[in-house]
Coordinates of C-alpha atoms in Angstrom, one line a residue:
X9 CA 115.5 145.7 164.8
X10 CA 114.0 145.4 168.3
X11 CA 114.9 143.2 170.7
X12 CA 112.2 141.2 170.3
X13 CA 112.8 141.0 166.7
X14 CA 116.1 139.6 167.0
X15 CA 115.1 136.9 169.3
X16 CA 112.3 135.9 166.9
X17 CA 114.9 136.2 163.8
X18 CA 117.0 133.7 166.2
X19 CA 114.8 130.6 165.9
X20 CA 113.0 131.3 162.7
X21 CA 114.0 130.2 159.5
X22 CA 115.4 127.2 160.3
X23 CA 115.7 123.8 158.0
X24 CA 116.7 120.8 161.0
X25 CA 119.0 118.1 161.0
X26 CA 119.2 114.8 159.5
X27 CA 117.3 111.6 160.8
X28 CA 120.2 109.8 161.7
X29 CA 121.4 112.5 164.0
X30 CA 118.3 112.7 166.0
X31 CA 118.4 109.1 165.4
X32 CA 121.4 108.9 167.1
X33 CA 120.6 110.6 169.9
X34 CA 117.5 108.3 171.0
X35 CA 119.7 106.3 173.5
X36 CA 120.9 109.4 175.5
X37 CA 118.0 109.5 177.8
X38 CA 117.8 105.5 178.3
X39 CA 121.3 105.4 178.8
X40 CA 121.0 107.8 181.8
X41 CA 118.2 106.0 183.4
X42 CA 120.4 102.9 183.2
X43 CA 123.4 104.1 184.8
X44 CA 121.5 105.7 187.9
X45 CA 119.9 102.6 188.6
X46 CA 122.6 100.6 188.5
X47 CA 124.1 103.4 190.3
X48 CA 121.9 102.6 192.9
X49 CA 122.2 98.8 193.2
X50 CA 125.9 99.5 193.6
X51 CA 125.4 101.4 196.6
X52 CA 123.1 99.1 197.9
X53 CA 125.8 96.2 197.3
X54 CA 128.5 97.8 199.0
X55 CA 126.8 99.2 201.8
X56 CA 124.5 96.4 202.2
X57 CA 121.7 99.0 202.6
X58 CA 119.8 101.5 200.0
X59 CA 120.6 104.7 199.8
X60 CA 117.7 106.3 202.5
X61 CA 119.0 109.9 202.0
X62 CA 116.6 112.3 200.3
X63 CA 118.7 114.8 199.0
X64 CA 121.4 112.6 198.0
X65 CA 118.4 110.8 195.8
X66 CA 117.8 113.9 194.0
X67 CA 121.3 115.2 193.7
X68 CA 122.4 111.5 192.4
X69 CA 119.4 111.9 190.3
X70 CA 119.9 115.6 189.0
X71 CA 123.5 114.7 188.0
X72 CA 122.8 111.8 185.9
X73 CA 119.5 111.9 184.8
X74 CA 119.4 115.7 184.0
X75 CA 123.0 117.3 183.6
X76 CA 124.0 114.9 180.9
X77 CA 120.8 116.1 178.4
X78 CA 121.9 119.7 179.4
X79 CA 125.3 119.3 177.9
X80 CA 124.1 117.3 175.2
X81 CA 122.1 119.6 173.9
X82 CA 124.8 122.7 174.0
X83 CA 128.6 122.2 175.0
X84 CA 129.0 118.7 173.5
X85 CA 126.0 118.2 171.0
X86 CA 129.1 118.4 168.4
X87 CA 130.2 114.7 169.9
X88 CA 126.6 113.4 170.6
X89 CA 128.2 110.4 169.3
X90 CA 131.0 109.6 171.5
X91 CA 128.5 111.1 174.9
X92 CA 126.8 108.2 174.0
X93 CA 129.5 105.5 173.6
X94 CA 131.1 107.1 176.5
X95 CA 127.8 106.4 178.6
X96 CA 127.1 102.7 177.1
X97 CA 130.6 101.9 178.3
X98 CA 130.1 103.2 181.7
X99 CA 127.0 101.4 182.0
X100 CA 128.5 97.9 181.3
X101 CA 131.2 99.2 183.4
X102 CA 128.8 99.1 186.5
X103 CA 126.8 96.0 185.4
X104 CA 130.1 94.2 185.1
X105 CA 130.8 95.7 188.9
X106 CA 127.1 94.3 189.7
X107 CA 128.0 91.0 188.1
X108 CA 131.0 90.0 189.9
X109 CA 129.4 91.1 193.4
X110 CA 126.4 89.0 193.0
X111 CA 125.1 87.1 195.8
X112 CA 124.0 83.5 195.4
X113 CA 120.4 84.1 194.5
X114 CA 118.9 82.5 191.5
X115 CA 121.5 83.9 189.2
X116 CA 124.7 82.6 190.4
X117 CA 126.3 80.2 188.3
X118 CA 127.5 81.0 184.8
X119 CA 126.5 83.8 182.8
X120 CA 124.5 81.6 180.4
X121 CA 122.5 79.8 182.9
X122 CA 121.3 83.5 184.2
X123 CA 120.3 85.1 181.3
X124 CA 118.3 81.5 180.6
X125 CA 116.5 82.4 184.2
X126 CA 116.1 86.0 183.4
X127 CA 113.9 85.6 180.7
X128 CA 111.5 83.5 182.7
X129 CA 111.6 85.6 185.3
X130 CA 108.0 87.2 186.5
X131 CA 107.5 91.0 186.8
X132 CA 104.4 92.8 188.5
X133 CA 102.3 93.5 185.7
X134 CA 100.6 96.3 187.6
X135 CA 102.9 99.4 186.4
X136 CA 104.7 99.7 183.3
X137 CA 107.8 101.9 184.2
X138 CA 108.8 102.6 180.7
X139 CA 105.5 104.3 180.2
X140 CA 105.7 107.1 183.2
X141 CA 109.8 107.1 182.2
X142 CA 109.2 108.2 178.5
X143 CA 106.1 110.6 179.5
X144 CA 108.5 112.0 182.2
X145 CA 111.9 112.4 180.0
X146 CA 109.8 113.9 177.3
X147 CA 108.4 116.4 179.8
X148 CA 112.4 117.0 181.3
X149 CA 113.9 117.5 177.9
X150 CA 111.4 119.8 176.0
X151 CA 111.6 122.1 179.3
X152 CA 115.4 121.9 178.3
X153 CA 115.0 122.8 175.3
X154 CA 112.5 125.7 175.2
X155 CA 115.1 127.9 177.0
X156 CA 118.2 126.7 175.9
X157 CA 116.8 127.3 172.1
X158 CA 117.0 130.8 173.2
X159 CA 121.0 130.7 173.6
X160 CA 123.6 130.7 170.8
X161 CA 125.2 127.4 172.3
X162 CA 121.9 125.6 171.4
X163 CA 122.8 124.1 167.9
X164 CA 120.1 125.7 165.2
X165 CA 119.9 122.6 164.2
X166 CA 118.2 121.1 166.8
X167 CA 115.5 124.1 166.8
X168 CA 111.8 123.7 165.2
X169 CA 112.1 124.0 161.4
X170 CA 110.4 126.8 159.7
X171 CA 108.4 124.8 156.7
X172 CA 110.5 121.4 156.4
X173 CA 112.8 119.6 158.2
X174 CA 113.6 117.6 161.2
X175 CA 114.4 118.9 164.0
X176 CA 115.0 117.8 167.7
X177 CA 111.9 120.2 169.2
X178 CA 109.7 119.2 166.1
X179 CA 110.4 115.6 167.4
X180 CA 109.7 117.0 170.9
X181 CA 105.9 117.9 170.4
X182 CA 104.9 115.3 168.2
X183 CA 106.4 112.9 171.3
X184 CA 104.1 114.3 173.3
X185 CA 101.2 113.4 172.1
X186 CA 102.6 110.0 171.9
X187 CA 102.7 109.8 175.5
X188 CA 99.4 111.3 176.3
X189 CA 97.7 109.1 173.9
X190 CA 99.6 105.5 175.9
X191 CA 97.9 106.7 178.7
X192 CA 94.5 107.9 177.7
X193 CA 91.3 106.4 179.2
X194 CA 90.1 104.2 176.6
X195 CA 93.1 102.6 176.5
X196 CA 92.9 102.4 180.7
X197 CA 89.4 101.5 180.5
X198 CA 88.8 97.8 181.9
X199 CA 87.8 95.1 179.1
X200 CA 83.8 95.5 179.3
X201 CA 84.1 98.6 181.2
X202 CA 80.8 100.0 179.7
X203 CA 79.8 103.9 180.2
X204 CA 76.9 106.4 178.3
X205 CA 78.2 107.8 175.4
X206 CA 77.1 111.6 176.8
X207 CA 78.7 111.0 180.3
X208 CA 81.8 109.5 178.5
X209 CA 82.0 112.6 176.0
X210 CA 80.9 114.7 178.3
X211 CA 83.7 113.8 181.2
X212 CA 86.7 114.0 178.4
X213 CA 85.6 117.4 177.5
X214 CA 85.6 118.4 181.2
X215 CA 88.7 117.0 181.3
X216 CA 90.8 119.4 179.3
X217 CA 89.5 122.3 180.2
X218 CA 93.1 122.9 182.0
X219 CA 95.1 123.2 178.7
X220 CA 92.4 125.8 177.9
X221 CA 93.1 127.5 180.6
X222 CA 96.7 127.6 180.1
X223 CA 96.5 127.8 175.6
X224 CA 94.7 131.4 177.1
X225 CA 96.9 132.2 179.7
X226 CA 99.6 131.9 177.5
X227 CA 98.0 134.1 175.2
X228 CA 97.0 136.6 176.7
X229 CA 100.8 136.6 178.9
X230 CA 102.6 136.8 175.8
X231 CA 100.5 139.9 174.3
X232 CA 100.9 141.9 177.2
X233 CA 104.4 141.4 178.1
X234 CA 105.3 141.6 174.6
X235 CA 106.9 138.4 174.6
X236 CA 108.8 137.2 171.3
X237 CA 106.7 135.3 169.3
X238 CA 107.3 132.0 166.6
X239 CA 103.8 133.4 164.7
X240 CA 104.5 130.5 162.4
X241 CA 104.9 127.9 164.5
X242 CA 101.1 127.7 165.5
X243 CA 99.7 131.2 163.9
X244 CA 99.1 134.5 165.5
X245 CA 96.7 133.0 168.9
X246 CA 97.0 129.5 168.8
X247 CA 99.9 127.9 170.8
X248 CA 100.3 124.1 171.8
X249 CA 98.2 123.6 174.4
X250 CA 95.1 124.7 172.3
X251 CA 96.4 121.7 170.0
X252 CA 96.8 119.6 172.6
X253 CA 92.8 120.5 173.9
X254 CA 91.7 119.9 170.2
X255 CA 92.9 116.5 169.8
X256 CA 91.9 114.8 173.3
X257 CA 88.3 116.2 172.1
X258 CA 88.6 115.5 168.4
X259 CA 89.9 111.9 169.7
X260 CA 87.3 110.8 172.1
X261 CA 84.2 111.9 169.8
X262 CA 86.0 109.7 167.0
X263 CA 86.4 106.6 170.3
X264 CA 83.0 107.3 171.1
X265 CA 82.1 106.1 167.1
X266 CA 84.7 103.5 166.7
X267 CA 86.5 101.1 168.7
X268 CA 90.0 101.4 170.0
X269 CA 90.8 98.9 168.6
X270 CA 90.4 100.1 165.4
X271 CA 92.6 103.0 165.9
X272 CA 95.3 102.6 163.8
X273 CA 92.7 102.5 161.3
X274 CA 91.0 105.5 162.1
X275 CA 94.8 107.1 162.1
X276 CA 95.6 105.7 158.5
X277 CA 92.9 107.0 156.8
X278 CA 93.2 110.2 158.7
X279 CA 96.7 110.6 157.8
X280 CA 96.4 109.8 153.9
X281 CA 93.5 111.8 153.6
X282 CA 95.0 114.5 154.9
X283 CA 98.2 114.5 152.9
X284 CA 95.4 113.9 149.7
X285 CA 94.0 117.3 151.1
X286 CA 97.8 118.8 151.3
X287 CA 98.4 117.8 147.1
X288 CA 95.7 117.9 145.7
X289 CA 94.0 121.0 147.0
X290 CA 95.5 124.5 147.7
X291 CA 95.3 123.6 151.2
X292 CA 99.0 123.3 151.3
X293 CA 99.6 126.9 149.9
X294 CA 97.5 128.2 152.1
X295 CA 98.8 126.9 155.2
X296 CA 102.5 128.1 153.9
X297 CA 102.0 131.3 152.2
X298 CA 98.2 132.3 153.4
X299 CA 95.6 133.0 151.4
X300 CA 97.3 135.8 149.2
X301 CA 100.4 133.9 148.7
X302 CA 102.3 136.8 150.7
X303 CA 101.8 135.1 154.5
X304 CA 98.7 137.1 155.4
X305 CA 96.9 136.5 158.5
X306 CA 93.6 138.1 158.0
X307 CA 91.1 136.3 159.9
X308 CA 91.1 133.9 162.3
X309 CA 91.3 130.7 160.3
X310 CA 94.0 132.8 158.8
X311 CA 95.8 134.3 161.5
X312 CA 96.0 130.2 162.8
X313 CA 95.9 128.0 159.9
X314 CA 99.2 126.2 161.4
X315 CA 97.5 125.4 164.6
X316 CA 94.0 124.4 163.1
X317 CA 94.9 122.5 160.3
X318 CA 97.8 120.5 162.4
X319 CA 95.4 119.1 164.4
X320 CA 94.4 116.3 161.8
X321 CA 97.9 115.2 161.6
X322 CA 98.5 115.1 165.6
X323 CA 95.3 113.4 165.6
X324 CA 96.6 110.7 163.2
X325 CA 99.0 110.2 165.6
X326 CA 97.0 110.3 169.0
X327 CA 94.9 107.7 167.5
X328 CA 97.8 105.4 166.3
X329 CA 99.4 105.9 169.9
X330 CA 96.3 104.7 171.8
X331 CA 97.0 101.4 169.4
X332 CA 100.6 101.3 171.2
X333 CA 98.7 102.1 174.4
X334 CA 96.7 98.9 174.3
X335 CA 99.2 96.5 172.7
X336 CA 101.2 97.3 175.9
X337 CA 98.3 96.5 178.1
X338 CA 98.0 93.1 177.0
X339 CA 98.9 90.3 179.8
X340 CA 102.3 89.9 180.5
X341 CA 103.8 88.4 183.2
X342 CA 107.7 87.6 182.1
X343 CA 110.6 89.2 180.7
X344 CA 110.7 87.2 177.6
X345 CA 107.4 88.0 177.0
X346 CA 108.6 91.8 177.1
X347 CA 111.9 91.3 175.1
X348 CA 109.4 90.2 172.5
X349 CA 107.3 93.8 172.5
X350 CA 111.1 95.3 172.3
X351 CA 111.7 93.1 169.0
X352 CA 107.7 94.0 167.5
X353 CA 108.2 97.7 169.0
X354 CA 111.6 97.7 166.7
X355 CA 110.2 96.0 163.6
X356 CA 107.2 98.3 163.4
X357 CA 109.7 101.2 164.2
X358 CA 111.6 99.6 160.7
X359 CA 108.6 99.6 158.1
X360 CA 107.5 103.0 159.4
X361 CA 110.7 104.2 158.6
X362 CA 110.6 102.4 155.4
X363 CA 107.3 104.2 154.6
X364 CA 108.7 107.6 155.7
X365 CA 111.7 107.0 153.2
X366 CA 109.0 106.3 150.4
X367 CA 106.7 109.0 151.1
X368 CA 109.6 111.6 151.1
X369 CA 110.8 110.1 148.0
X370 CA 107.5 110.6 146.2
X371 CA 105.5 112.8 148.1
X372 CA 106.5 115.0 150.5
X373 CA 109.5 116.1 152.9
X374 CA 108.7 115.9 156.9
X375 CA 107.1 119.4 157.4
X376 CA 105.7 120.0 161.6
X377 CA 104.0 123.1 160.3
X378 CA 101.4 121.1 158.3
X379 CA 101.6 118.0 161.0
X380 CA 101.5 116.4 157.0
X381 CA 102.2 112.2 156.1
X382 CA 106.1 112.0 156.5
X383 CA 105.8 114.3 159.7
X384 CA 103.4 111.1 161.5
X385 CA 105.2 108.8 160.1
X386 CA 108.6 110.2 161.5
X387 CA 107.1 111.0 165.0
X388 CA 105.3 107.2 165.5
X389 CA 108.4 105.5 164.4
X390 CA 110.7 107.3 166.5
X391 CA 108.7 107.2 169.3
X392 CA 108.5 103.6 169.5
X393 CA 112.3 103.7 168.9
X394 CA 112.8 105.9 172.4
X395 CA 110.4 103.7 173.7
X396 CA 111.9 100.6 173.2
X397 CA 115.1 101.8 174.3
X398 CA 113.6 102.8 177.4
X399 CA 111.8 99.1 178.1
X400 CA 115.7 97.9 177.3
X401 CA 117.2 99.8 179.8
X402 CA 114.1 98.5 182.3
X403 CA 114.8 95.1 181.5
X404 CA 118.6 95.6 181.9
X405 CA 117.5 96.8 185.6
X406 CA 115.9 93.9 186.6
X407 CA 118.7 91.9 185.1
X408 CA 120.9 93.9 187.7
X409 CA 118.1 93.7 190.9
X410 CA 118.4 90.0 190.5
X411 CA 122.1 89.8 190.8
X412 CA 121.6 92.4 193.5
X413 CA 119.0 89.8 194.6
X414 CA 116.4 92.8 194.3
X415 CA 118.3 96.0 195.0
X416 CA 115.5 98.6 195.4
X417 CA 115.7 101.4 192.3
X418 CA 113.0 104.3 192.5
X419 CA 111.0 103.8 189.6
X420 CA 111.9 100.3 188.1
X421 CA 110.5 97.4 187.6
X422 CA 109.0 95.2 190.3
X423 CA 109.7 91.3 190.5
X424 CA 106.0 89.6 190.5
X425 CA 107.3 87.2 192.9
X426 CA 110.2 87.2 195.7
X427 CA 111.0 84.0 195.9
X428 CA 113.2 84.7 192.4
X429 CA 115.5 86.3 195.1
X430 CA 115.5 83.4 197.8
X431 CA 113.5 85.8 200.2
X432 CA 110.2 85.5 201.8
X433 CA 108.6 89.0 202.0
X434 CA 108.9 88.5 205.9
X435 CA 112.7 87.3 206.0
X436 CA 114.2 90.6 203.7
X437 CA 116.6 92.9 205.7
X438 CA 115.2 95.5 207.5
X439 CA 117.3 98.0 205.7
X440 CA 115.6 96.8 202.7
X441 CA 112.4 97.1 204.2
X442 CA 113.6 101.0 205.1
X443 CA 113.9 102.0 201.7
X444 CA 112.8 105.1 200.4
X445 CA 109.8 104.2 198.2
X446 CA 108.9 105.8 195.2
X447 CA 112.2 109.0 195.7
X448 CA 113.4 110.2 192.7
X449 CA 112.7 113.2 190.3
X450 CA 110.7 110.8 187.9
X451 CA 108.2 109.7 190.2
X452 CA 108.3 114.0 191.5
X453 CA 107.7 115.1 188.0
X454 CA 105.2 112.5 187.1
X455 CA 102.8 113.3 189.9
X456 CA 102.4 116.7 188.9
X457 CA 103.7 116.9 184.9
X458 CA 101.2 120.0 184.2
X459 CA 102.5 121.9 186.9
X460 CA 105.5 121.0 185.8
X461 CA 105.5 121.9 182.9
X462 CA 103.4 125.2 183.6
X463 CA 106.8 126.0 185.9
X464 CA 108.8 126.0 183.2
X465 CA 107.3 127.6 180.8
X466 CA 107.0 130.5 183.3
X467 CA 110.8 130.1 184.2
X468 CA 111.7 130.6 180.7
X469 CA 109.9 133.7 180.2
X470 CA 111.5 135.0 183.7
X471 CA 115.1 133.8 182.5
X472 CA 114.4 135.6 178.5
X473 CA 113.4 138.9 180.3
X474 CA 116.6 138.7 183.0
X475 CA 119.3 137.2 181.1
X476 CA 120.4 138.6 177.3
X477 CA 120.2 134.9 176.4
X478 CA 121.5 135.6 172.7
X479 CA 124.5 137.3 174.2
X480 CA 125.6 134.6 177.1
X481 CA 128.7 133.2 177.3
X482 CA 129.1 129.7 177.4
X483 CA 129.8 129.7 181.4
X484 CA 126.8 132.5 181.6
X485 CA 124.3 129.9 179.6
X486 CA 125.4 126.5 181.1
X487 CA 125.0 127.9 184.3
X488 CA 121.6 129.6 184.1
X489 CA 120.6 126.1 182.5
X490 CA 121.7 124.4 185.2
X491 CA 119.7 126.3 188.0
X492 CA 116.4 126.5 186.0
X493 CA 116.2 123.2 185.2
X494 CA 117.5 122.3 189.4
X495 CA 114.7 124.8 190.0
X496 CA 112.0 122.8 188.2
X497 CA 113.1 119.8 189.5
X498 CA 113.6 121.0 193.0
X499 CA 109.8 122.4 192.9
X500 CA 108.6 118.9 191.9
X501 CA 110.5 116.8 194.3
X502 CA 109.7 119.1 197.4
X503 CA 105.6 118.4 196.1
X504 CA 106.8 115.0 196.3
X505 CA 108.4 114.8 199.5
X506 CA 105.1 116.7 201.2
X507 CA 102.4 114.2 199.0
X508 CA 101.1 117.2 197.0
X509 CA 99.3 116.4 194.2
X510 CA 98.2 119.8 192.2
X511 CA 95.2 118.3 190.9
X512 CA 91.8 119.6 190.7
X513 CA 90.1 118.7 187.6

């Protein structure tokens, strides 16, 4: 077998995990952000000043918000587990730290009496932090993952499953459409924003022509260079970002017809009439074993029947996401009011899970290749899962900045008013008022996440065609993780530093 065989022989074939372990895992990327905030308020407690240094913002960043998912994910994905407990303890380590150096702002006094004022305290309602956080980490840790797949100290586990399954990639792309959909216009549209239904339509198609232009860059790349090849991940010429194209189109024709507010409905319907599709048609057959039961891909719908058909079920869940998108838009203004979304984010998380325990029961296993019933399910509960974790960990930051008495932290949350912190805006230090705003790889990666992405998918093919990935020692792989992934980052934060935005569409 060729080289290129064996590679593709490497990740196919594969049957996934088990919910609970990718359940298990959820808190790994919270967890991190937690512990370089609080990090960071430290810092700015004992040296009365925040940290101003740029590189020592993205090395403190790199280390905790990047290595850890690295060696999750290879070297100590067999105690996941105790990574986990081992990062939960550290965190309360520092917030005890934080606690007992607190300064006599509104939260001094006993422990009870501050939690009472934290939950009436007012945050900016402006930016949601957990929103660019989870876009951002998804970004981070599928650009992980789509080299490190390609080495033997990647679980095969974790890989995309062949027909059925979970698995922590499958989890991956269905995650991001969750995050695109949060942030789509019609869910940043003003209330009574009114536009012409052919401008509207018109502008959104316009607007993806990018992911075109990479779904065929891609394509053609791969066919020259000869590049291994998943064929049924997506079929022979369809790859993700042709899937990513379909469904922003497919999803503002059907929000030009009905409201967004209606689009969990629209998502229901398209989800269970799709799975009807799936049983009671040989759609399903065809999409597994082609149209002569022997995997053929003669034609085009052939050749892509993965791709094409998958589309209604990301669809199903880009429409339920813009749902989630404008629930968190609603007017907010104070911590309790956002502990409450954790609690509704958590019970919705529950009866979806409930469903998906129903529906594989008595109708179908989790399958990413048909994008089928259990497999939108799955994704939208554990979505809102990661999510909710990640407005936890926000919350627990500004917990922290007001016994810091509001230690700046790249990328947090702001309080809506400084007087919670005794300070007039014209009385705060000047070393506060010399902070860094806006430094850390989150905020680099989130200003340019195409090109970021785009960057590592390049990378990857560099590192596949240098490096025999499924012969690397375990030094060999960690440490070719380690400087791919510091190049990526590196690349954004430099953008960052200069105010490049790679923009032009």
């Amino acid at each position: 077998m060729s080289q290129k065989g064996v590679k593709e022989a490497f990740v196919a074939n594969l049957n996934g995990t088990t919910l609970l372990e990718i359940s298990l895992g959820l808190p790994l990327a919270p967890s991190c952000l937690l512990a370089r905030g609080l990090l960071l308020i430290l810092y700015f407690l004992h040296r009365g000043e925040p940290l101003r240094s740029r590189s020592g913002h993205f090395l403190l960043d790199f280390a905790v918000l990047v290595v850890p998912p690295i060696l999750s994910c290879t070297v100590l994905a067999p105690f996941l587990p105790l990574v986990i407990l081992s990062l939960w303890a550290f965190c309360a380590g520092l917030l005890l730290a934080v606690y007992r150096r607190r300064g006599g702002g509104v939260l001094r006094g006993p422990l009870k009496h501050a939690l009472r004022h934290f939950g009436e305290t007012s945050l900016a309602p402006e930016y949601i932090p957990s929103i660019t956080v989870f876009r951002v980490y998804v970004n981070v840790l599928t650009s992980i993952a789509i080299l490190a797949v390609d080495f033997p100290q990647y679980p095969r586990r974790y890989a995309k499953t062949e027909s059925f399954g979970t698995g922590v990639m499958d989890f991956g792309v269905g995650s991001f459409v969750f995050g695109n959909a949060v942030v789509c216009p019609e869910v940043r549209q003003k209330p009574g924003a009114v536009q012409r239904a052919s401008f509207y339509l018109a502008k959104q198609v316009l607007a993806v022509w990018p992911l075109l232009l990479l779904g065929f860059g891609r394509l053609m790349s791969l066919k020259v260079v000869g590049y291994q090849e998943h064929v049924s991940e997506y079929g022979l010429h369809w790859n993700f970002f042709f899937t990513l194209a379909a469904v922003r189109m497919a999803a503002s024709l059907l929000l030009g017809v009905f409201s967004a507010r209606r689009a969990w409905i629209v998502a229901v319907v398209l989800a269970a009439a799709y799975e009807c599709l799936l049983a009671m048609t040989p759609l399903k057959s065809f999409i597994l074993s082609g149209s002569d039961g022997q995997g053929s891909r003669a034609g085009f719908l052939s050749a892509n029947r993965e791709g094409l058909f998958s589309v209604i079920g990301y669809l199903a869940i880009y429409m339920a996401s813009v749902q989630v998108g404008l629930y968190l838009r609603q007017k907010r203004t104070t911590v309790g009011e956002w502990m409450g979304v954790v609690r509704t984010f958590l019970l919705a998380a529950f009866l979806l899970l409930v469903g998906l325990h129903v529906t594989q029961t008595h109708v179908e296993r989790v399958s990413r290749r048909m994008a089928n019933l259990a497999f939108c399910l799955w994704v939208e509960a554990h979505c809102l899962l990661l999510f909710s974790a990640f407005l936890a960990a926000d919350l627990a930051l500004v917990f922290a900045k007001l016994l810091a008495e509001g230690a700046p932290v790249p990328g947090s949350w702001e309080l809506a008013e400084p007087s919670t912190t005794h300070k007039k805006r014209d009385e705060e230090p000047q070393a506060r008022k010399a902070a860094p705003q806006g430094v850390c790889v989150i905020g680099a990666v989130n200003r340019n996440q195409l090109l970021y992405f785009l960057l590592a998918n390049v990378l990857t093919g560099l590192a596949n065609m240098l490096v025999d990935t499924l012969h690397s020692s375990t030094p060999s792989a960690l440490l070719v993780l380690h400087l791919y992934m510091f190049a990526n980052c590196l690349a954004m934060y430099v953008l960052q530093a200069k105010n490049i935005v790679l923009k032009w569409w």
